[in-house]
């Protein structure tokens, strides 16, 4: 952390905002002691230029808790702040809802900008080239895109719906952008957005963009960047940060990327680039990536693959680079010449990427992952990202806050700090304002078989019929696999009088809206539904988790992380597997109680929470609430809605 000796921020102003101004001026504002506690901690972090790690329980109002001291800091000084979230939903909520609403009661003159990656914006030059060359795109899609392009004021591709990923990949701003020598620079949507970001004091972005920025700075020796210089960093939904860093730092080669480069090269076919040779390169590309399909859809290590397997594709990419290098352009074709140089750079980067993946590099694991188009991707992922985050992110700012509702495991932040590269930090745990002992009952049935038993899901279905009868539907069923989801969906179909909604039968937003509207419906889901689902009120009165959410043990990156811990003499189960499962379990639990009026039951169907020695560790990560193993208590809870939860202590 950098020390600037910044003057102290008045603590009484922060307190005054939360105890007087907001309750009087913000319609519907509800004072919460934990919110003020977190705001004061953030204020001290800004004042003293230190790093703060804060877990803020559900309902704390953590976003407002850090925005108020941030705005006070910005109003008083010249530091720039970046707020990075994991989800687009929170990013847009802060920019479009929280900050404008706060500005109505506290009109601080601070310039704010929403930062997005350049691939989110339409490139007018590439659009014109696509229309000219065709590139095999559906005329209907092209007409739809052109109609939107003539009307849009922002060029944000998220505004236009119904377009394929393939088409968007051909018209977005890409790594071949020839800024600042583009002939359409004055009307470039991305450059307009970039200027707004560079002029802003407060920048709202996602964690992918934040980490892409430090990667670009590292790769270019600081000569280029995605974001302007900033001095204060807030990472919200911070439990995602190590995973996002691992994803950003993964070196990846995909058949689609090679295909895009070949299509880009077709722009130069009228200048001497042989179409026939491009077709041969495309065939080599398809053949190369198809050769990795024999292992099925599972991710697997690349260590058993012939290292010479990539030679034909590497030779083809080298040919393409040399052909592009040999092209000659006239004085009036400066933009094409610049495009050629950028394309050469992309081709060489991809060639080096593939070569790197096939080289055994210490600290990296090379692996194959199935692709959505039927062709796999090749990856080289760093086993640990802590040192990268420490050196390139946290050591370069004056003050930082990392916050989430799910950071602590086993009563401390050790696991998160170790993965995120945090050597020293001030730690704060702000409890939820909800009365979980009154509002929630935790049901741990003891009569189900082990999760690996072939009888587990059939018997779980029988128990669910009783639970859902008591809850009158109104339930979110969370699964660790689609196999389990499908088994329970099929088992419940026709057995209960409530509408069953299933992940995969529609977009996430559509499913959640249907779930909210049909109060007695039952939603079955996996993965992303374990967090980010906010359904306050009676429509969500029961959350059921089928198994302890341990990570997939066969994934190559996960296996490499476990192996690294073993080599260091550590127990990978207690140091990695269990803390990750505890965080995920806490996230699933957090779907239930979203307001002080909510009330419901959380059921964990995995008997290992009480039959294994680690069960107490997992249960200790959950809020303090009444616990029962008796179905009759569940029935009584729902029969007496409005009264306190009944059950014993853990």
Short mmCIF file of C-alpha atoms in Angstrom, two decimals, residues 221-442:
data_model
loop_
_atom_site.label_atom_id
_atom_site.label_comp_id
_atom_site.label_asym_id
_atom_site.label_seq_id
_atom_site.Cartn_x
_atom_site.Cartn_y
_atom_site.Cartn_z
CA UNK A 221 5.48 -2.13 -19.35
CA UNK A 222 2.98 0.51 -18.28
CA UNK A 223 2.77 2.05 -21.77
CA UNK A 224 -0.89 1.15 -22.15
CA UNK A 225 -3.85 0.56 -19.84
CA UNK A 226 -7.56 -0.16 -19.79
CA UNK A 227 -8.27 2.21 -16.90
CA UNK A 228 -6.67 5.52 -15.91
CA UNK A 229 -4.46 5.73 -12.83
CA UNK A 230 -6.42 5.40 -9.57
CA UNK A 231 -5.49 5.60 -5.92
CA UNK A 232 -8.42 3.97 -4.10
CA UNK A 233 -9.91 0.57 -4.90
CA UNK A 234 -13.16 -1.04 -3.77
CA UNK A 235 -13.77 -4.67 -4.71
CA UNK A 236 -17.38 -5.67 -4.03
CA UNK A 237 -18.45 -9.32 -4.23
CA UNK A 238 -14.77 -9.84 -3.42
CA UNK A 239 -15.05 -13.59 -2.87
CA UNK A 240 -14.96 -13.84 -6.67
CA UNK A 241 -11.66 -11.97 -7.07
CA UNK A 242 -9.19 -14.92 -6.98
CA UNK A 243 -11.35 -16.89 -9.42
CA UNK A 244 -11.66 -13.96 -11.81
CA UNK A 245 -7.90 -13.42 -11.61
CA UNK A 246 -7.33 -17.07 -12.47
CA UNK A 247 -9.65 -16.71 -15.47
CA UNK A 248 -8.06 -13.48 -16.71
CA UNK A 249 -4.53 -14.88 -16.34
CA UNK A 250 -5.42 -18.11 -18.14
CA UNK A 251 -3.69 -18.32 -21.51
CA UNK A 252 -6.27 -19.71 -23.90
CA UNK A 253 -6.39 -20.90 -27.52
CA UNK A 254 -9.71 -21.60 -29.24
CA UNK A 255 -10.69 -22.77 -32.71
CA UNK A 256 -13.06 -19.79 -32.86
CA UNK A 257 -10.19 -17.35 -32.30
CA UNK A 258 -8.16 -18.88 -35.13
CA UNK A 259 -11.27 -18.79 -37.31
CA UNK A 260 -11.80 -15.09 -36.58
CA UNK A 261 -8.21 -14.30 -37.53
CA UNK A 262 -8.64 -16.17 -40.80
CA UNK A 263 -11.83 -14.21 -41.53
CA UNK A 264 -10.01 -10.98 -40.72
CA UNK A 265 -7.27 -12.04 -43.14
CA UNK A 266 -9.90 -12.41 -45.88
CA UNK A 267 -10.16 -8.63 -45.85
CA UNK A 268 -6.77 -8.68 -47.60
CA UNK A 269 -7.61 -11.31 -50.21
CA UNK A 270 -7.86 -8.56 -52.82
CA UNK A 271 -4.31 -7.50 -52.08
CA UNK A 272 -2.58 -10.77 -52.89
CA UNK A 273 -3.42 -13.01 -49.94
CA UNK A 274 -4.31 -16.46 -51.32
CA UNK A 275 -7.84 -17.59 -50.41
CA UNK A 276 -6.92 -21.21 -51.10
CA UNK A 277 -4.17 -21.18 -48.50
CA UNK A 278 -6.54 -19.58 -46.00
CA UNK A 279 -8.96 -22.46 -46.56
CA UNK A 280 -6.13 -24.92 -45.92
CA UNK A 281 -5.32 -23.10 -42.69
CA UNK A 282 -8.97 -23.25 -41.64
CA UNK A 283 -9.00 -27.01 -42.31
CA UNK A 284 -5.83 -27.44 -40.23
CA UNK A 285 -7.45 -25.41 -37.46
CA UNK A 286 -10.57 -27.59 -37.39
CA UNK A 287 -8.55 -30.79 -37.56
CA UNK A 288 -6.22 -29.71 -34.77
CA UNK A 289 -8.95 -28.81 -32.27
CA UNK A 290 -11.14 -31.76 -33.27
CA UNK A 291 -8.28 -34.08 -32.31
CA UNK A 292 -8.96 -33.24 -28.66
CA UNK A 293 -12.62 -34.29 -28.76
CA UNK A 294 -11.95 -38.01 -28.28
CA UNK A 295 -11.89 -37.65 -24.48
CA UNK A 296 -15.52 -36.49 -24.41
CA UNK A 297 -16.77 -33.35 -22.70
CA UNK A 298 -14.72 -33.59 -19.50
CA UNK A 299 -11.84 -31.24 -18.82
CA UNK A 300 -8.53 -33.07 -18.73
CA UNK A 301 -4.81 -32.48 -18.39
CA UNK A 302 -2.75 -31.85 -21.50
CA UNK A 303 0.32 -33.67 -20.18
CA UNK A 304 -0.45 -36.88 -22.08
CA UNK A 305 -0.72 -35.16 -25.48
CA UNK A 306 1.98 -35.37 -28.15
CA UNK A 307 3.87 -32.04 -27.93
CA UNK A 308 4.34 -32.07 -31.72
CA UNK A 309 0.59 -32.26 -32.29
CA UNK A 310 0.38 -28.50 -32.84
CA UNK A 311 3.16 -28.28 -35.44
CA UNK A 312 0.90 -28.09 -38.52
CA UNK A 313 -1.24 -25.31 -37.04
CA UNK A 314 1.82 -23.42 -35.81
CA UNK A 315 3.38 -23.67 -39.27
CA UNK A 316 0.14 -22.40 -40.81
CA UNK A 317 0.04 -19.39 -38.50
CA UNK A 318 3.68 -18.65 -39.30
CA UNK A 319 2.80 -18.74 -43.03
CA UNK A 320 -0.09 -16.33 -42.43
CA UNK A 321 2.17 -13.90 -40.60
CA UNK A 322 4.74 -13.97 -43.41
CA UNK A 323 2.06 -13.50 -46.09
CA UNK A 324 0.58 -10.53 -44.25
CA UNK A 325 4.05 -9.08 -43.83
CA UNK A 326 4.68 -9.28 -47.58
CA UNK A 327 1.58 -7.29 -48.60
CA UNK A 328 2.14 -3.86 -50.13
CA UNK A 329 -0.31 -0.95 -49.73
CA UNK A 330 -0.56 2.42 -51.38
CA UNK A 331 -0.53 5.81 -49.65
CA UNK A 332 -4.35 5.92 -49.68
CA UNK A 333 -4.56 2.62 -47.83
CA UNK A 334 -2.97 3.65 -44.54
CA UNK A 335 -5.88 2.27 -42.52
CA UNK A 336 -5.55 -1.16 -44.17
CA UNK A 337 -1.81 -1.11 -43.62
CA UNK A 338 -2.34 -0.36 -39.94
CA UNK A 339 -4.96 -3.12 -39.73
CA UNK A 340 -2.46 -5.51 -41.27
CA UNK A 341 0.10 -4.68 -38.58
CA UNK A 342 -2.44 -5.28 -35.81
CA UNK A 343 -3.50 -8.56 -37.40
CA UNK A 344 0.12 -9.70 -37.66
CA UNK A 345 0.49 -8.98 -33.96
CA UNK A 346 -2.62 -11.03 -33.15
CA UNK A 347 -1.45 -13.95 -35.28
CA UNK A 348 1.96 -13.98 -33.61
CA UNK A 349 0.39 -13.71 -30.14
CA UNK A 350 -1.84 -16.70 -30.89
CA UNK A 351 1.11 -18.71 -32.23
CA UNK A 352 3.07 -17.99 -29.07
CA UNK A 353 0.02 -18.84 -26.94
CA UNK A 354 -0.34 -22.29 -28.48
CA UNK A 355 3.38 -22.93 -28.12
CA UNK A 356 3.26 -21.86 -24.46
CA UNK A 357 0.33 -24.17 -23.69
CA UNK A 358 2.30 -27.12 -25.08
CA UNK A 359 5.33 -26.21 -22.97
CA UNK A 360 5.57 -27.42 -19.38
CA UNK A 361 5.85 -24.17 -17.42
CA UNK A 362 6.35 -24.15 -13.62
CA UNK A 363 3.37 -22.65 -11.82
CA UNK A 364 0.96 -23.37 -14.68
CA UNK A 365 -1.29 -26.30 -15.50
CA UNK A 366 -2.14 -26.99 -19.16
CA UNK A 367 -5.53 -28.53 -19.80
CA UNK A 368 -8.33 -29.05 -22.31
CA UNK A 369 -11.91 -27.85 -21.90
CA UNK A 370 -14.94 -28.68 -24.03
CA UNK A 371 -16.23 -25.74 -26.07
CA UNK A 372 -19.79 -24.64 -26.68
CA UNK A 373 -19.32 -25.07 -30.44
CA UNK A 374 -18.28 -28.70 -30.07
CA UNK A 375 -14.58 -27.87 -30.32
CA UNK A 376 -12.49 -27.68 -27.15
CA UNK A 377 -10.25 -24.87 -25.96
CA UNK A 378 -6.65 -25.31 -24.82
CA UNK A 379 -5.65 -23.55 -21.63
CA UNK A 380 -2.69 -22.81 -19.40
CA UNK A 381 -3.83 -21.56 -15.98
CA UNK A 382 -1.70 -20.29 -13.10
CA UNK A 383 -2.06 -22.56 -10.07
CA UNK A 384 -2.00 -19.57 -7.69
CA UNK A 385 -2.77 -15.88 -8.28
CA UNK A 386 -2.00 -14.45 -4.83
CA UNK A 387 1.43 -13.03 -5.69
CA UNK A 388 0.10 -11.46 -8.89
CA UNK A 389 -2.73 -9.71 -7.04
CA UNK A 390 -0.44 -8.57 -4.23
CA UNK A 391 2.22 -7.12 -6.48
CA UNK A 392 0.19 -5.68 -9.34
CA UNK A 393 -3.04 -4.66 -7.61
CA UNK A 394 -2.86 -4.05 -3.87
CA UNK A 395 0.68 -2.68 -3.72
CA UNK A 396 -0.16 -0.02 -6.31
CA UNK A 397 -3.04 1.73 -4.50
CA UNK A 398 -3.18 3.96 -1.43
CA UNK A 399 -6.27 2.41 0.14
CA UNK A 400 -8.51 -0.54 -0.64
CA UNK A 401 -11.70 -2.20 0.56
CA UNK A 402 -12.60 -5.80 -0.22
CA UNK A 403 -16.12 -6.69 0.85
CA UNK A 404 -18.72 -9.41 0.44
CA UNK A 405 -21.36 -11.22 2.44
CA UNK A 406 -19.26 -14.40 2.20
CA UNK A 407 -15.54 -13.96 2.94
CA UNK A 408 -14.92 -15.58 6.33
CA UNK A 409 -14.63 -19.32 6.89
CA UNK A 410 -14.16 -20.97 10.24
CA UNK A 411 -14.52 -17.58 11.91
CA UNK A 412 -11.60 -15.89 10.11
CA UNK A 413 -10.42 -14.49 6.77
CA UNK A 414 -7.31 -16.67 6.46
CA UNK A 415 -8.48 -18.64 3.42
CA UNK A 416 -9.57 -15.56 1.47
CA UNK A 417 -6.48 -13.54 2.36
CA UNK A 418 -4.20 -16.39 1.35
CA UNK A 419 -5.85 -16.75 -2.07
CA UNK A 420 -6.15 -13.02 -2.71
CA UNK A 421 -2.56 -12.17 -1.78
CA UNK A 422 -3.38 -10.09 1.30
CA UNK A 423 -0.51 -10.20 3.77
CA UNK A 424 -1.81 -7.58 6.17
CA UNK A 425 -5.25 -6.03 6.36
CA UNK A 426 -7.66 -4.59 8.88
CA UNK A 427 -10.51 -7.09 9.30
CA UNK A 428 -14.14 -6.32 10.10
CA UNK A 429 -17.15 -8.62 10.36
CA UNK A 430 -20.48 -6.79 10.31
CA UNK A 431 -23.35 -9.09 11.28
CA UNK A 432 -26.62 -9.17 9.39
CA UNK A 433 -29.44 -7.10 10.90
CA UNK A 434 -31.82 -10.04 10.42
CA UNK A 435 -33.05 -12.09 13.38
CA UNK A 436 -32.28 -15.54 12.01
CA UNK A 437 -33.38 -17.33 15.17
CA UNK A 438 -36.84 -15.87 14.70
CA UNK A 439 -36.99 -15.86 10.92
CA UNK A 440 -35.32 -19.11 9.91
CA UNK A 441 -35.31 -22.83 10.65
CA UNK A 442 -32.44 -25.05 9.47
#
